Tab-separated table of C-alpha atoms and ligand atoms in Angstrom:
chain	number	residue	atom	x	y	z
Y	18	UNK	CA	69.671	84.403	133.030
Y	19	UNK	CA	72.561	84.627	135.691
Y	20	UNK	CA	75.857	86.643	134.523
Y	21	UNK	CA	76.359	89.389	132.436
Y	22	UNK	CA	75.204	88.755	128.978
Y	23	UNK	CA	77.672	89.317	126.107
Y	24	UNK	CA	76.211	91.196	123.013
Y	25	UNK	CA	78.886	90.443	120.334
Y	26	UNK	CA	76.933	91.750	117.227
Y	27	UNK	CA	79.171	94.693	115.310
Y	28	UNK	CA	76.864	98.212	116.553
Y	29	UNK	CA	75.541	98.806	118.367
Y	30	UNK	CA	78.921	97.655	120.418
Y	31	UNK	CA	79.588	97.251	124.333
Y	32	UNK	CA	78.586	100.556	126.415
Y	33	UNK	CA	80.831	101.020	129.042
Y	34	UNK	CA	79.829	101.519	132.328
Y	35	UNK	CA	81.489	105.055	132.385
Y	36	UNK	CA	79.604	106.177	129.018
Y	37	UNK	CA	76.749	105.140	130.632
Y	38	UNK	CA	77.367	106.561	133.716
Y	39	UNK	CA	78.240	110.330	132.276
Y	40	UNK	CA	74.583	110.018	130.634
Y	41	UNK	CA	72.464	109.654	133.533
Y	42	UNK	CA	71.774	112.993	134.464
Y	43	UNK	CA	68.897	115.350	134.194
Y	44	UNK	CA	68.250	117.208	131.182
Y	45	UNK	CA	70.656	120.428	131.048
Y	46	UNK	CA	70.603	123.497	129.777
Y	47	UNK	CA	71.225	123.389	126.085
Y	48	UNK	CA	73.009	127.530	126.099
Y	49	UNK	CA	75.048	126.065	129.478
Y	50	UNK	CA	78.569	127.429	128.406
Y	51	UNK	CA	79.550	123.688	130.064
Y	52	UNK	CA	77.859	122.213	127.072
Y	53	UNK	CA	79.332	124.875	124.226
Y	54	UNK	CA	82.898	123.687	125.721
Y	55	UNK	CA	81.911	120.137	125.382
Y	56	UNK	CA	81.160	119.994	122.158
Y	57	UNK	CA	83.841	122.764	121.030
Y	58	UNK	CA	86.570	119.567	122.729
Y	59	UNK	CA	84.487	116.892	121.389
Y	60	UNK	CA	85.121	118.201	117.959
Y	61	UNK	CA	88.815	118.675	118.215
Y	62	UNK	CA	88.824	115.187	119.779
Y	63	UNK	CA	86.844	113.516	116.799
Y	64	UNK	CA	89.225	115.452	114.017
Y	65	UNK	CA	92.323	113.836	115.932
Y	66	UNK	CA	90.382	110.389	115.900
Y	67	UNK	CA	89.986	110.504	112.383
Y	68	UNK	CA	94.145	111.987	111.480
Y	69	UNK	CA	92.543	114.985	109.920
Y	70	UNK	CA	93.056	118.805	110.228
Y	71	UNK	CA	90.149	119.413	107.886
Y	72	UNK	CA	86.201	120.330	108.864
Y	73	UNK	CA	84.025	118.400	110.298
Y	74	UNK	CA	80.187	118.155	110.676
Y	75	UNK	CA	78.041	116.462	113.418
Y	76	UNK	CA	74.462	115.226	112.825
Y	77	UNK	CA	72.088	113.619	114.951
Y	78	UNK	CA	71.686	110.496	113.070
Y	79	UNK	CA	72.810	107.443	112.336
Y	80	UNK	CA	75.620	106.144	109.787
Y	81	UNK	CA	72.582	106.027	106.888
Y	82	UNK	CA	71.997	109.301	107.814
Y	83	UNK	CA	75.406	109.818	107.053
Y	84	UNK	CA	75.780	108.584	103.506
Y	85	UNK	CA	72.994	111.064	102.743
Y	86	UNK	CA	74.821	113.863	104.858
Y	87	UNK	CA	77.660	113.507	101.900
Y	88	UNK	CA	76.105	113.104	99.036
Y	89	UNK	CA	73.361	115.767	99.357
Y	90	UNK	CA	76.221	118.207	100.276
Y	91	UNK	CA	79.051	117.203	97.163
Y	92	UNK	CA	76.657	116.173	94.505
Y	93	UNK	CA	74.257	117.553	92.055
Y	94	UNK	CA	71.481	114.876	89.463
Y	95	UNK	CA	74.022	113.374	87.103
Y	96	UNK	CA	77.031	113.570	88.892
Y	97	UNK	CA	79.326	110.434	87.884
Y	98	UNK	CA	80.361	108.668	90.682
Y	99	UNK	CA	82.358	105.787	91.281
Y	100	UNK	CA	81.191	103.263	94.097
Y	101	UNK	CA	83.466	100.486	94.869
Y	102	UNK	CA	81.169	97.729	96.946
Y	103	UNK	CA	82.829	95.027	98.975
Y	104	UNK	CA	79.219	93.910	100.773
Y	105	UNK	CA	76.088	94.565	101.917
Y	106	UNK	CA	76.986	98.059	103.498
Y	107	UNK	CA	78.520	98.952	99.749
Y	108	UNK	CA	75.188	98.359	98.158
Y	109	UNK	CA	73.310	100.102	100.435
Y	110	UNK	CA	75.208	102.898	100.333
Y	111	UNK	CA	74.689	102.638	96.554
Y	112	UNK	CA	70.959	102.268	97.316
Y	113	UNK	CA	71.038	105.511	99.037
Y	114	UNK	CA	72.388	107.595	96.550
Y	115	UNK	CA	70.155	105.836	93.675
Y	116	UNK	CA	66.971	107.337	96.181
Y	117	UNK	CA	68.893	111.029	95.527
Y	118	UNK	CA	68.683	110.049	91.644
Y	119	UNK	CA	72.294	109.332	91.365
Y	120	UNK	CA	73.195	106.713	89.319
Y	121	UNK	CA	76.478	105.418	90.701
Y	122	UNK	CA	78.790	103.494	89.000
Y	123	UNK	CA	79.413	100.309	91.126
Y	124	UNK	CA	82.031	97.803	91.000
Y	125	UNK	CA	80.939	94.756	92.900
Y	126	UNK	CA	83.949	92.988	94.341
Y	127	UNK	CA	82.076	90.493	95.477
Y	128	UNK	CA	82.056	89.149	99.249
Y	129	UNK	CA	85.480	88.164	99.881
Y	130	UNK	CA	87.632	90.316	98.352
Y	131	UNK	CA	88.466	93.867	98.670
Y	132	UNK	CA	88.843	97.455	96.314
Y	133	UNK	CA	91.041	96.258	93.961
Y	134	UNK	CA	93.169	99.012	93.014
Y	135	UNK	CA	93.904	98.248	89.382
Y	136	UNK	CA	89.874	98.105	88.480
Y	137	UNK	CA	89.757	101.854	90.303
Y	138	UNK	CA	92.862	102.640	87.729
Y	139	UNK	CA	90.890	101.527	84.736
Y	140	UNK	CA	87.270	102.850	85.736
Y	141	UNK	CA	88.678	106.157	86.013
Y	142	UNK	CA	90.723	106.188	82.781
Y	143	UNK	CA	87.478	105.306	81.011
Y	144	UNK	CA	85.186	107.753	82.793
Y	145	UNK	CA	87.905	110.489	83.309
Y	146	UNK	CA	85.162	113.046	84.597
Y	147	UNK	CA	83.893	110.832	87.621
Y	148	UNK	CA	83.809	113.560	90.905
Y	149	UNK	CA	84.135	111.049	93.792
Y	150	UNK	CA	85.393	107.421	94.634
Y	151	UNK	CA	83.145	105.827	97.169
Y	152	UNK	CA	84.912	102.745	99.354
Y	153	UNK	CA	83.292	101.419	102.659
Y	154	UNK	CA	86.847	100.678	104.816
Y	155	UNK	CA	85.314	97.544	106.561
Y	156	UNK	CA	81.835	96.325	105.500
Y	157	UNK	CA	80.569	94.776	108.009
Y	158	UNK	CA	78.448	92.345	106.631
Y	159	UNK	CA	81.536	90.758	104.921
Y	160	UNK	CA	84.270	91.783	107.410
Y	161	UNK	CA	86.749	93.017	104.285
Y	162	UNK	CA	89.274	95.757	104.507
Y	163	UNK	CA	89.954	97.849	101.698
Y	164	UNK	CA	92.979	99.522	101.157
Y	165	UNK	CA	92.614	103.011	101.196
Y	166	UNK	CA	95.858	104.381	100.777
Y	167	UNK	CA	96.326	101.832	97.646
Y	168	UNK	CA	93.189	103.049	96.522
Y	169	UNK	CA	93.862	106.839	96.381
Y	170	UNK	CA	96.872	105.812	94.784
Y	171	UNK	CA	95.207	104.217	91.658
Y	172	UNK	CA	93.193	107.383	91.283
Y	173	UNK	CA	96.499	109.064	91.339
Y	174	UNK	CA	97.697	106.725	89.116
Y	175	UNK	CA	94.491	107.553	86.430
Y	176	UNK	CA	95.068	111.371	86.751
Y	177	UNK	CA	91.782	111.895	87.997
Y	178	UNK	CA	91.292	114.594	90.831
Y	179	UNK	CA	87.762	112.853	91.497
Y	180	UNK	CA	87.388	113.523	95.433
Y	181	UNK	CA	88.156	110.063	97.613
Y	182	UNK	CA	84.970	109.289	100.556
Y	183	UNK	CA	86.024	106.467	102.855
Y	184	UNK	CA	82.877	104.856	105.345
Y	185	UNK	CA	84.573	103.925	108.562
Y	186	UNK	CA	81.684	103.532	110.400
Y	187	UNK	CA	82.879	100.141	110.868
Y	188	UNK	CA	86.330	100.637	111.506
Y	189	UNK	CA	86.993	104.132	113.500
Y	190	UNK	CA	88.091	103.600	116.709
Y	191	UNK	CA	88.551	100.150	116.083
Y	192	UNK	CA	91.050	99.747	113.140
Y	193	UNK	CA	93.992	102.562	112.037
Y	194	UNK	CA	92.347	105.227	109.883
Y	195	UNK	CA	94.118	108.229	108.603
Y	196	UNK	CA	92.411	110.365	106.491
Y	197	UNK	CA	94.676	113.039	106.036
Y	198	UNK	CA	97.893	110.524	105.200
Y	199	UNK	CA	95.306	108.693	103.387
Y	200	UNK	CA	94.714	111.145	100.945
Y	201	UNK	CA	90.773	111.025	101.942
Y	202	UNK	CA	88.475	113.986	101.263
Y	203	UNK	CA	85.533	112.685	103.109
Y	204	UNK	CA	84.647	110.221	105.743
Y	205	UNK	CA	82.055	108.694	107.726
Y	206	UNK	CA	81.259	107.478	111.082
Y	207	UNK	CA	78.754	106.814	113.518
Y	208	UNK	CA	78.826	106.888	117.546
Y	209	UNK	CA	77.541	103.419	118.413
Y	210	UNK	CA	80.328	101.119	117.062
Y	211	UNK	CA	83.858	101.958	117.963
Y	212	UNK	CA	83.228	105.329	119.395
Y	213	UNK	CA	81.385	102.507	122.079
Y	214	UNK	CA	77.896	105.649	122.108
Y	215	UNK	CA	74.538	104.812	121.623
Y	216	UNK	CA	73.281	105.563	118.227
Y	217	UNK	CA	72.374	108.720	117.590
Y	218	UNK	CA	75.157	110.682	116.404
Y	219	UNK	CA	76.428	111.033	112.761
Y	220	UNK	CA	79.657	112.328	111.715
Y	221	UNK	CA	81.257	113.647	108.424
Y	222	UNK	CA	84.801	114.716	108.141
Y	223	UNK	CA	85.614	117.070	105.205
Y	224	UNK	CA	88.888	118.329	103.525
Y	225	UNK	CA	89.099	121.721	101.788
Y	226	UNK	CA	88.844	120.141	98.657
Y	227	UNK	CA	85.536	118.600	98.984
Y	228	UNK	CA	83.987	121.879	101.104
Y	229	UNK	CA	84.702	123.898	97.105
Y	230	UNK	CA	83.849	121.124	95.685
Y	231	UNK	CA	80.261	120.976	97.098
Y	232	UNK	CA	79.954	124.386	96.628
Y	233	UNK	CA	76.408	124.582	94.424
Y	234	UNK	CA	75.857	120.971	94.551
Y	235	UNK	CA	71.965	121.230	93.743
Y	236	UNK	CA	71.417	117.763	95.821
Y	237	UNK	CA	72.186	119.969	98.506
Y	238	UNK	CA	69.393	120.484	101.649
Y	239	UNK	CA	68.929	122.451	104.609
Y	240	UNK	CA	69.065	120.026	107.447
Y	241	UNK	CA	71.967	117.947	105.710
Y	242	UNK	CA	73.996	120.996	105.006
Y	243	UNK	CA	77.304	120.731	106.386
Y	244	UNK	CA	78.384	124.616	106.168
Y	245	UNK	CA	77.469	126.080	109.829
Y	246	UNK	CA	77.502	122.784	110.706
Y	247	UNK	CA	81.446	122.494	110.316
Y	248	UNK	CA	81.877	126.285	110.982
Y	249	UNK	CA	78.627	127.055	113.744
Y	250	UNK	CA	78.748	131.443	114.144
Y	251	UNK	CA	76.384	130.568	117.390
Y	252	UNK	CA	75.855	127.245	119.073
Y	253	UNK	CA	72.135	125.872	117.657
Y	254	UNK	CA	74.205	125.732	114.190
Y	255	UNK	CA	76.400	122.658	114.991
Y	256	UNK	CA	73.458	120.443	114.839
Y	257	UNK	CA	70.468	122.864	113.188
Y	258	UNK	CA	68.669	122.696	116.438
Y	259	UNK	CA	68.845	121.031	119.807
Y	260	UNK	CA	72.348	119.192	120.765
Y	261	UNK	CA	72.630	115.818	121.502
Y	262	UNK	CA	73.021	116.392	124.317
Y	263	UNK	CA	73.266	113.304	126.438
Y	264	UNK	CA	75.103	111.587	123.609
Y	265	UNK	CA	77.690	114.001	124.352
Y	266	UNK	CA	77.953	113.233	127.957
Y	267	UNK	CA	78.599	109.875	126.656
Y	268	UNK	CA	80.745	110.777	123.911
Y	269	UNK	CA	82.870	113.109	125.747
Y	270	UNK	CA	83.824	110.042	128.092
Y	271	UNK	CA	84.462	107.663	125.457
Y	272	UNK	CA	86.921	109.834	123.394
Y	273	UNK	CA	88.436	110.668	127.036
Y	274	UNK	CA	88.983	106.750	126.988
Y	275	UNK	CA	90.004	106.214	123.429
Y	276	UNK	CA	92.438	109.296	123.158
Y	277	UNK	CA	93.712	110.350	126.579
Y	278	UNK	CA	93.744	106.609	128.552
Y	279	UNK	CA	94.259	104.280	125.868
Y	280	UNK	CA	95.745	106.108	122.955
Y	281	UNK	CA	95.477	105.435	119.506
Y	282	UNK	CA	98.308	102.790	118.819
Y	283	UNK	CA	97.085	101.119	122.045
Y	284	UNK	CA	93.946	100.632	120.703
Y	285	UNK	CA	94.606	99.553	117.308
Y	286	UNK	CA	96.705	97.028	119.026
Y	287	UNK	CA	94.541	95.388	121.046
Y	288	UNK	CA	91.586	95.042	118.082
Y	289	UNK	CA	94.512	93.613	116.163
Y	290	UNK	CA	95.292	91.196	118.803
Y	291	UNK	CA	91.487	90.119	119.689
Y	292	UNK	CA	90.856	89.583	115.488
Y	293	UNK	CA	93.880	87.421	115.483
Y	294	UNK	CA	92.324	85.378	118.063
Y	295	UNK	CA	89.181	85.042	116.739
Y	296	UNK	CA	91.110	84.130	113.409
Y	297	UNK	CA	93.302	81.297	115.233
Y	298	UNK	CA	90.139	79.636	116.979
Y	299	UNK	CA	87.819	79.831	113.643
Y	300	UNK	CA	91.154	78.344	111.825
Y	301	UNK	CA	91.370	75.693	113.952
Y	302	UNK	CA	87.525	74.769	113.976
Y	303	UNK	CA	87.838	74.334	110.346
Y	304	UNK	CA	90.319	71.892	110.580
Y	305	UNK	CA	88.124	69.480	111.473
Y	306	UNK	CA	84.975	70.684	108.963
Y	307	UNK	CA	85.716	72.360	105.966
Y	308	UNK	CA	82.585	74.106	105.995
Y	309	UNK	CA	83.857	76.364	108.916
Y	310	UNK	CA	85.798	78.925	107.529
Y	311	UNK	CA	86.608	82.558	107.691
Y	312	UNK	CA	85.025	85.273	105.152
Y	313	UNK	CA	87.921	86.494	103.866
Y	314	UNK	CA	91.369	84.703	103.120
Y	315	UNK	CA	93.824	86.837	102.813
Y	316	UNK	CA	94.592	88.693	106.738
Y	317	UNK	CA	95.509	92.238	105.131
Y	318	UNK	CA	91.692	92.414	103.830
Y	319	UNK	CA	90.386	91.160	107.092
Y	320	UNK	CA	88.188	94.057	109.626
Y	321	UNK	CA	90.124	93.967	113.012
Y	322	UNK	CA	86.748	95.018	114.513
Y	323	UNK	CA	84.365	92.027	112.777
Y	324	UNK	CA	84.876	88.760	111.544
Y	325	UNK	CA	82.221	86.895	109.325
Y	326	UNK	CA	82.772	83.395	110.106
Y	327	UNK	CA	81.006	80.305	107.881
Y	328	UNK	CA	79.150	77.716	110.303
Y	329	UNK	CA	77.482	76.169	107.581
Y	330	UNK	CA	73.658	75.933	107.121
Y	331	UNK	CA	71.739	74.602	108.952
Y	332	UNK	CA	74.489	74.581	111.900
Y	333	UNK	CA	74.398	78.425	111.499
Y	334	UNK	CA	70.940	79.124	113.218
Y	335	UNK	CA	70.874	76.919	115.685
Y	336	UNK	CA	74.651	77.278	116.852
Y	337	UNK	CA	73.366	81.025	117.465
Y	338	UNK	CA	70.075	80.085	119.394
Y	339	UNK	CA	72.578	77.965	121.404
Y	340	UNK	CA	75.214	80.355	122.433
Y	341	UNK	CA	71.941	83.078	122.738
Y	342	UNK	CA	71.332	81.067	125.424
Y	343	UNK	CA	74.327	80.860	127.587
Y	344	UNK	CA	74.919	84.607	127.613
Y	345	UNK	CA	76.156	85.349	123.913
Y	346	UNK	CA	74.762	87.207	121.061
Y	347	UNK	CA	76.296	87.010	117.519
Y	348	UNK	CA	75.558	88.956	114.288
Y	349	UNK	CA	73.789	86.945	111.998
Y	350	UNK	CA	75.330	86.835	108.690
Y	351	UNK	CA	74.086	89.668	106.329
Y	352	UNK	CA	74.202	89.475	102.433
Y	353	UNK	CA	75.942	86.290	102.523
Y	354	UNK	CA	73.301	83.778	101.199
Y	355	UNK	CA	73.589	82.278	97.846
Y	356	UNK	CA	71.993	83.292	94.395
Y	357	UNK	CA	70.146	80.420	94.395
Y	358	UNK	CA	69.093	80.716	97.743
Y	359	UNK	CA	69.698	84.775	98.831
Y	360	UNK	CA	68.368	84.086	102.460
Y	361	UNK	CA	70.728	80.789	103.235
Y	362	UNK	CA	72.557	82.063	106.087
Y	363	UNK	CA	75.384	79.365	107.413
Y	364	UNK	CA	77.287	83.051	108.493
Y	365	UNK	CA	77.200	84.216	112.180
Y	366	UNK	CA	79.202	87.350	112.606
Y	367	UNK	CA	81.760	87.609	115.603
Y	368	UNK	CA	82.450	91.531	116.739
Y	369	UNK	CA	85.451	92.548	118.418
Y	370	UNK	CA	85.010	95.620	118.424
Y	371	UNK	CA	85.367	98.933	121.106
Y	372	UNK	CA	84.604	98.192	124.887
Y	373	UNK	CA	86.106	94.711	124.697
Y	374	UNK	CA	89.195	92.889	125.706
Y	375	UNK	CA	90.693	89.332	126.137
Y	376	UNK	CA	88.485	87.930	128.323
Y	377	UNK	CA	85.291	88.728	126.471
Y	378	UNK	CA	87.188	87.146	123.215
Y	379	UNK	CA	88.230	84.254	124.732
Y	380	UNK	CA	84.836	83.776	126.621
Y	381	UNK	CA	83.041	84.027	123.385
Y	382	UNK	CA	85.107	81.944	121.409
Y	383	UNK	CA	84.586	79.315	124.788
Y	384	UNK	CA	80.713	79.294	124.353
Y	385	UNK	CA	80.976	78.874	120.253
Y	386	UNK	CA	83.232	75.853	121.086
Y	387	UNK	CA	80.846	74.710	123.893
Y	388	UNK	CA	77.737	75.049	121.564
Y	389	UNK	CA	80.236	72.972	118.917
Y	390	UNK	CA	80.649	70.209	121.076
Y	391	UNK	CA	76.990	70.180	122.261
Y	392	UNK	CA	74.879	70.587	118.798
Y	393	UNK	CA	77.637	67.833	117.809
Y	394	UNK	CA	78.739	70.148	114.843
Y	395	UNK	CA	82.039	68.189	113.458
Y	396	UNK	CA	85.307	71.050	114.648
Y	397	UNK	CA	89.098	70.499	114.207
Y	398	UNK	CA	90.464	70.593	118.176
Y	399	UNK	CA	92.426	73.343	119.770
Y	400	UNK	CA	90.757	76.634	119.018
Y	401	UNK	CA	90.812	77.580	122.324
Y	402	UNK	CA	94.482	76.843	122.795
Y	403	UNK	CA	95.205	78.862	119.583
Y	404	UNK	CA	93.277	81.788	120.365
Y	405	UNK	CA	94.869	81.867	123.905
Y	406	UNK	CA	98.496	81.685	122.653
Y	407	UNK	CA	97.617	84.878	120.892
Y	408	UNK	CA	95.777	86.581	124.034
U	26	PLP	C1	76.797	100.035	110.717
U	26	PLP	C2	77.300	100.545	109.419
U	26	PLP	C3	76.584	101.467	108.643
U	26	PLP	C4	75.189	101.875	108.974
U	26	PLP	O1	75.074	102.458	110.193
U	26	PLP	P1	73.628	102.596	110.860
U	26	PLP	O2	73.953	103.346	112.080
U	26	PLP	O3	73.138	101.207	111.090
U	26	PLP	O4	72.775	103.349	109.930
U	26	PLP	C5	77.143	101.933	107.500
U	26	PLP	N1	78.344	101.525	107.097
U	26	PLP	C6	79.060	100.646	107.786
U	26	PLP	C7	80.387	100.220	107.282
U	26	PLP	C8	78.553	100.123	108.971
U	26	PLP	O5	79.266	99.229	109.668
């Protein structure tokens, strides 16, 4: 293989050189006052990421390891909760807190449609005493975006003062989140998707609210416990033992990138711009085969880091083996077979999503066309054009 290959799967995403470069050192000194002051920054940095002025706990684990993080610190057996799933990464978060014996209430919107707010309205009405909403922002098996801000307004709209916990693993530094103008009491992310880190690191933001709200959840466990975590009286607390401590290097570098070079509005801009190109091109494929076709329909509920794109089965597999092979990796599609058949797959999964920029979109969308034209898969014409008039 000649070039550089392209690894266009949502997480883990693109490392750049420079993340990678800040993490190839020796091992240092974990009580190295140069470390304290990293993570002391990288923690101011993550709260501005995320629009909050609230708490906010780091873990050394992945974003599974974060849906535990919550729930084991907010919840007690029997707590009524309220999980709204839009996908795969719904359900398993559901799964998750069924293993803590929680017994979640889940609305399944299906896999092409988000939250809807007026079913969050009418849950909580008839189960007044729920304590939390659940809502993944972007599942990325399905690409839908749920409205947040629409959503904590239907819980305002019930009365109920249940606490609102967003999952932007998906989406942070990627797509606009704002958890504090959102209204959201806890959220989740992981290092190795827009943050553009290896996996490894965990985070959970926390307002106020849901720090008393947890107090004497009985769920609640030593390592998981997000108290010193969020508020460390001597270094070892942040993370109940050793730091991360090359993860920081790397993470330190990427924030510099995301919040000091780039800047926020930047960013969201240009994963706005690169979905809309994918969009155009997959648009334009189907066209010419009705089978090709994009996840979701309407472009509010679309991810502006992932887009779960129809090939059709069998075209699916082998249109993946075929771009594999001249330097491009897709997702495969997850969650997305039918009932009768639950492990059909005619999805691929294209990620646009951290280290990447018009070039890498265009190229990718030039080797799906390319394997198009050589499987002889049936495409409408002018994807390329389409996607480049965006660019
Ligand atoms: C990737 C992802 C997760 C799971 O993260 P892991 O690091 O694979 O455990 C959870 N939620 C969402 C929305 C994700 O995209």
């Amino acid at each position: 293989m000649t070039g550089r290959h392209y690894t266009a799967i949502p997480g883990p995403s693109v490392l750049p050189d420079r993340v990678l470069a800040a993490m190839h050192r020796a091992a240092p000194d974990i009580y190295a006052p140069e470390i304290e002051a990293m993570a002391a920054g990288i923690a101011t940095d993550l709260k501005t990421l995320a629009g909050t002025r609230g708490n906010l706990a780091m873990y050394l684990c992945n974003g599974h390891g974060t849906w535990e993080a919550m729930a084991t610190n907010l919840f007690s057996p029997g707590d009524p909760v309220l999980l709204l799933a839009c996908g795969t990464f719904g359900h398993g978060w559901a799964n998750v807190l069924r293993g803590l014996g929680l017994d979640p209430q889940v609305i399944d919107f299906g896999l092409r449609s988000p939250a809807d707010p007026e079913a969050v309205t009418k849950a909580l009405r008839a189960a007044p005493a729920t304590r939390a909403v659940l809502v993944t922002h972007v599942d990325t098996a399905t690409s839908v975006r749920s409205d947040v801000a629409a959503i904590r307004a239907a819980m305002d709209a019930a009365g109920s003062d249940a606490l609102l916990a967003l999952d932007c693993v998906a989406s942070l530094g990627c797509d606009e989140v704002r958890m504090d103008d959102w209204g959201v009491d806890v959220l989740l992310g992981a290092s190795q998707k827009g943050l553009m880190t290896p996996p490894g690191m965990g985070f959970v933001w926390f307002s106020d609210k849901a720090r008393a709200a947890g107090e004497g959840a009985r769920l609640r466990t030593p390592y998981w416990d997000w108290t010193r975590r969020a508020d460390p009286a001597e270094f070892w607390q942040y993370w109940f033992g050793t730091a991360p401590t090359h993860h920081l290097y790397g993470l330190r570098e990427s924030l510099t990138m995301i919040l000091r070079e780039e800047g926020l509005p930047a960013l969201w801009a240009r994963h706005e711009r690169l979905a809309q190109a994918v969009w155009a091109a997959v648009e334009a494929w189907g066209r010419g085969n009705p089978e090709i076709r994009l996840n979701v329909a309407d472009p509010e509920a679309r991810g502006r880091s992932v887009t779960s794109v129809q090939f059709g089965a069998p075209h699916a597999a082998a249109l993946r083996d075929w771009v594999t092979a001249h330097g491009l990796t897709l997702g495969v599609g997850l969650g997305m077979g039918t009932e009768a058949d639950p492990k059909a797959s005619g999805w691929l999964r294209i990620a646009h999503m951290g280290h990447v920029n018009g070039h890498m979109t265009l190229g990718a969308l030039a080797v799906i066309e390319a394997g198009l034209q050589a499987l002889g898969i049936p495409h409408g014409q002018g994807a390329l054009e389409a996607a480049a008039k965006v660019i």
